[in-house]
mmCIF file of C-alpha atoms in Angstrom:
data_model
loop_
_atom_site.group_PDB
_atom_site.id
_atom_site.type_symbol
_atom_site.label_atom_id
_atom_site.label_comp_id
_atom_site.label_asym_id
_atom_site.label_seq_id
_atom_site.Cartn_x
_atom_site.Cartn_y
_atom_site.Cartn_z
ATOM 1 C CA UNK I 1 0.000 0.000 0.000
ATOM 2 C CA UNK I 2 1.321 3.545 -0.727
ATOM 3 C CA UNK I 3 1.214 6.636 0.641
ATOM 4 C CA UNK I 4 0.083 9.248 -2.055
ATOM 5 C CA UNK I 5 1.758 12.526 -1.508
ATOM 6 C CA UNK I 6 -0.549 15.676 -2.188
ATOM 7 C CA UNK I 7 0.534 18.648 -4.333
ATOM 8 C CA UNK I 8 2.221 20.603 -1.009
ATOM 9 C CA UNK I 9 0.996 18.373 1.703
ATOM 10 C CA UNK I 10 2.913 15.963 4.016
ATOM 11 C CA UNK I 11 2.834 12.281 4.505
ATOM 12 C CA UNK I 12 3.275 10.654 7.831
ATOM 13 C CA UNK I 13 6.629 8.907 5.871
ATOM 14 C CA UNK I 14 8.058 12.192 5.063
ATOM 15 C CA UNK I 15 8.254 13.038 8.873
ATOM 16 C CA UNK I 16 9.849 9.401 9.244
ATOM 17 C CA UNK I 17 12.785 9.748 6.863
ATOM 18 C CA UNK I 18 13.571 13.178 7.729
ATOM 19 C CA UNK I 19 16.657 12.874 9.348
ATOM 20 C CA UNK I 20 17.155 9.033 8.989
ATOM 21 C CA UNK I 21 20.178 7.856 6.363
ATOM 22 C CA UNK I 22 20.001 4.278 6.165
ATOM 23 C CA UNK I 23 23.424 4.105 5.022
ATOM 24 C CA UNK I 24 24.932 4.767 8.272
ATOM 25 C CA UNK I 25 22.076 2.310 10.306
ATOM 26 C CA UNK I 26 23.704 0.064 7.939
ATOM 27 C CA UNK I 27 27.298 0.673 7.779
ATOM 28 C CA UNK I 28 28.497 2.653 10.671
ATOM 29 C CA UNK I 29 28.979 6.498 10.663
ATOM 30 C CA UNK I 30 32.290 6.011 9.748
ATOM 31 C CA UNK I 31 31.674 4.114 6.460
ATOM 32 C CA UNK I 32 28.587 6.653 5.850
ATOM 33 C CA UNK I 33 30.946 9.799 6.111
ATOM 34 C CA UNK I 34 33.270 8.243 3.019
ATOM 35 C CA UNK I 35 30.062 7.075 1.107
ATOM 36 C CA UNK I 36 32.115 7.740 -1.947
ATOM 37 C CA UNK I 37 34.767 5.671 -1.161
ATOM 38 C CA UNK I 38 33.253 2.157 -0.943
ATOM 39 C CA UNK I 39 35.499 -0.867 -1.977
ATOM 40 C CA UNK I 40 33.636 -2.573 -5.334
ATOM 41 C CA UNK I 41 34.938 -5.785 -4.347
ATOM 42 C CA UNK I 42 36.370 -8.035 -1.021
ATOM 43 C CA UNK I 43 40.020 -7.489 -2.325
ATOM 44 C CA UNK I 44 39.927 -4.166 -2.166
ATOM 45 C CA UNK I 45 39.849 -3.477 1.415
ATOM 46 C CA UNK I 46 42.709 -3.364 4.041
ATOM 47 C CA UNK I 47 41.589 -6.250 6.066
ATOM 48 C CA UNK I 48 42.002 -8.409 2.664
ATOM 49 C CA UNK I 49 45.193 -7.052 2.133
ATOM 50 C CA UNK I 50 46.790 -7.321 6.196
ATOM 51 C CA UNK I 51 45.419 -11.193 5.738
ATOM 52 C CA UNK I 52 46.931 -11.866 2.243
ATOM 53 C CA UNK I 53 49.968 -9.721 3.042
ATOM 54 C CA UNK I 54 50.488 -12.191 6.185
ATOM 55 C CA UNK I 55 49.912 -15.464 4.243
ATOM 56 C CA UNK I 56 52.456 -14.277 1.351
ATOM 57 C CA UNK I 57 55.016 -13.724 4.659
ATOM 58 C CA UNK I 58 54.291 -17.233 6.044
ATOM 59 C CA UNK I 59 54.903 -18.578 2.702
ATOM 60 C CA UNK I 60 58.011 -16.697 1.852
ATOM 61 C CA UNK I 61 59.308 -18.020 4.828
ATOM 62 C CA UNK I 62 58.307 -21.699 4.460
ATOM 63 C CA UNK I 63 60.234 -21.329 0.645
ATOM 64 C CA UNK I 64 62.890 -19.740 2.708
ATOM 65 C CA UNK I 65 63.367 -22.518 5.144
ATOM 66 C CA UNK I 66 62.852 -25.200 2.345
ATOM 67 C CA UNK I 67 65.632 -23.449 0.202
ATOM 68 C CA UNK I 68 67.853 -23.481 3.192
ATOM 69 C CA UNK I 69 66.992 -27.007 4.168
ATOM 70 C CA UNK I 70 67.802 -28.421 0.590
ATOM 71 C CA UNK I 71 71.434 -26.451 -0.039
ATOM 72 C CA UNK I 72 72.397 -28.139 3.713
ATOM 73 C CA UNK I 73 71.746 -31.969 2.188
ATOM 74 C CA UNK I 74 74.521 -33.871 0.673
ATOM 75 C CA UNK I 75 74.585 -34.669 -3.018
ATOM 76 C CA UNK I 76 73.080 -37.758 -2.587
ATOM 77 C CA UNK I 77 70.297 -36.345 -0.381
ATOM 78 C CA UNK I 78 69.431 -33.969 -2.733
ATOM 79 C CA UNK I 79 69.419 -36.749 -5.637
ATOM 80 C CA UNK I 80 67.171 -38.567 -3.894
ATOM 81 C CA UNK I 81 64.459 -35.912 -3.112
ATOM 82 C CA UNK I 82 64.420 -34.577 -6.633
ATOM 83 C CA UNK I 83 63.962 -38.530 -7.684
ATOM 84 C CA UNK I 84 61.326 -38.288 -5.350
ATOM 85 C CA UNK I 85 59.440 -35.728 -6.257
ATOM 86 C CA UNK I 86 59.722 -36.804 -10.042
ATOM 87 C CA UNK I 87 57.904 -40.280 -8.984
ATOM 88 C CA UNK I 88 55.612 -38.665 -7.058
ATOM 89 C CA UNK I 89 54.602 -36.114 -9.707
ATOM 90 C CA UNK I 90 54.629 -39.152 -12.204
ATOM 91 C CA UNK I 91 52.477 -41.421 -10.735
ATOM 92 C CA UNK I 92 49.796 -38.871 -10.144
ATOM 93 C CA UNK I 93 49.654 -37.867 -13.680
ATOM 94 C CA UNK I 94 49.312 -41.750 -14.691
ATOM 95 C CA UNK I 95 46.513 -41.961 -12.110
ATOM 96 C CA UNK I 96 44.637 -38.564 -13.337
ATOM 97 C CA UNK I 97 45.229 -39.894 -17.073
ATOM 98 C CA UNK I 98 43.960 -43.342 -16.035
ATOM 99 C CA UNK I 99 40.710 -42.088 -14.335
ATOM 100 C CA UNK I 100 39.956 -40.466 -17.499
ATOM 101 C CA UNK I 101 39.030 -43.415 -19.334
ATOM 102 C CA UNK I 102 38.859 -46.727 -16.629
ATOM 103 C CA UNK I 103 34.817 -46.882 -16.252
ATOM 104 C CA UNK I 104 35.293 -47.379 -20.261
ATOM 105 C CA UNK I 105 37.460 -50.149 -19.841
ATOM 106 C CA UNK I 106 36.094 -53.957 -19.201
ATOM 107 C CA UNK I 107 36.378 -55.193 -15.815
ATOM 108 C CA UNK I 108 39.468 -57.775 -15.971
ATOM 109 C CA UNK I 109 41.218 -54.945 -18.226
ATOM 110 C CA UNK I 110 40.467 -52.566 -15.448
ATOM 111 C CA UNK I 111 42.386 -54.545 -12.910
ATOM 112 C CA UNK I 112 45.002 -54.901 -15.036
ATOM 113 C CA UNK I 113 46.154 -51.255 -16.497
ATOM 114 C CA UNK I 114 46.036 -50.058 -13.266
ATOM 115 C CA UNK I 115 49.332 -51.530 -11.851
ATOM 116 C CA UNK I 116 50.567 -51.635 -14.995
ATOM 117 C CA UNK I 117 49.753 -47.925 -15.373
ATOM 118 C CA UNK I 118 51.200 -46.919 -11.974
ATOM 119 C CA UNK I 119 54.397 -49.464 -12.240
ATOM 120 C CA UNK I 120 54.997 -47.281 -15.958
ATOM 121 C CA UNK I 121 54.675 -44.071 -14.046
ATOM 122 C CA UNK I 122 56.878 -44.952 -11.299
ATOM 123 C CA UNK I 123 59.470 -46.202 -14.050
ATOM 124 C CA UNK I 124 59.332 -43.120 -16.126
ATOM 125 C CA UNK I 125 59.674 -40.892 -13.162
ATOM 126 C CA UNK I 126 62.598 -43.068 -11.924
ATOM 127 C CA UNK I 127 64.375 -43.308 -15.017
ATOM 128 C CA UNK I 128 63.701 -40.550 -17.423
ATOM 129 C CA UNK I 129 62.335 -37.508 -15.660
ATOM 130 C CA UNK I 130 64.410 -37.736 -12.689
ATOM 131 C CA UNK I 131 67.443 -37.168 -14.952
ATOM 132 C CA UNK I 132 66.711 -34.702 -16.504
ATOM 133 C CA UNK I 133 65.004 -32.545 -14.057
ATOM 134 C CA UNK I 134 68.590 -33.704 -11.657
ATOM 135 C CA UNK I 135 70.707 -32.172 -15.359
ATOM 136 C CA UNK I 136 68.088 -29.393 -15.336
ATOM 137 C CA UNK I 137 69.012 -27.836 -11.539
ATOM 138 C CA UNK I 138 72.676 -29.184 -11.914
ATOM 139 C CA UNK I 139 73.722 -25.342 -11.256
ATOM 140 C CA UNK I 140 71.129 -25.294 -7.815
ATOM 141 C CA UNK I 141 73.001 -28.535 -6.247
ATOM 142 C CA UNK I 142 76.257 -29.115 -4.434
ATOM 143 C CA UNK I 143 79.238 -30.447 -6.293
ATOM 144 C CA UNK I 144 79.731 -34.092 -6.430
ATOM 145 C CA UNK I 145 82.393 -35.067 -4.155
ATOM 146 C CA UNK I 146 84.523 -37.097 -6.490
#
């Protein structure tokens, strides 16, 4: 129902909203005395930035302590961790890959690509990408004590 406003008479809503600005009931007088100055979006305001600025320090540091970590290990060590992480990388491409067609497969086929699948993976990873990610970083690892 609405309230129709006669040519120069008053309402009993115009006496309501004088003086009411339901910007500031909503966002605080200090928001409503920068009304212009409203972020458009989340990422724009300094509470987004403070917690994003203090994630970005917390993982700086982790990277840091990694880095540092890594240049301590031996040779070997650090052989072995990059062999590591090229299995590891490997074998979860073979298993995203795989799951991309095994419901299309027959059942005894099924049971049988999958260890052959991850056995291939862990192979490659082992064998080929290890090496070359190890000549890749020769520059970032210790010399090889002869």
């Amino acid at each position: 129902m609405t309230v129709k406003k006669f040519k120069g008479g008053r309402t009993e809503r115009d006496d309501f909203d004088q003086g009411f600005d339901d910007t500031e009931a909503f966002d605080g007088p200090e928001k409503s005395a920068r009304r212009g100055h409203k972020p458009r979006n989340i990422q724009d305001t300094q509470v987004w930035r403070d917690s994003t600025g203090g994630l970005k320090k917390i993982w700086g540091n982790y990277l840091n302590l990694l880095g540092k970590t890594f240049q301590q290990l031996s040779r070997e060590e650090q052989e072995r961790y990059i062999t590591r992480f090229s299995v590891t990388i490997a074998v979860g491409a073979a298993c995203v890959m795989a799951s991309f067609f095994y419901w299309f497969l027959p059942p005894l086929v099924r049971v049988l690509v999958v260890p052959v699948f991850i056995g291939g993976a862990w192979w490659a990873g082992a064998r080929f990408i290890a090496p070359q990610v190890i000549l890749r970083f020769e520059h970032y690892l210790r010399p090889s004590d002869y």
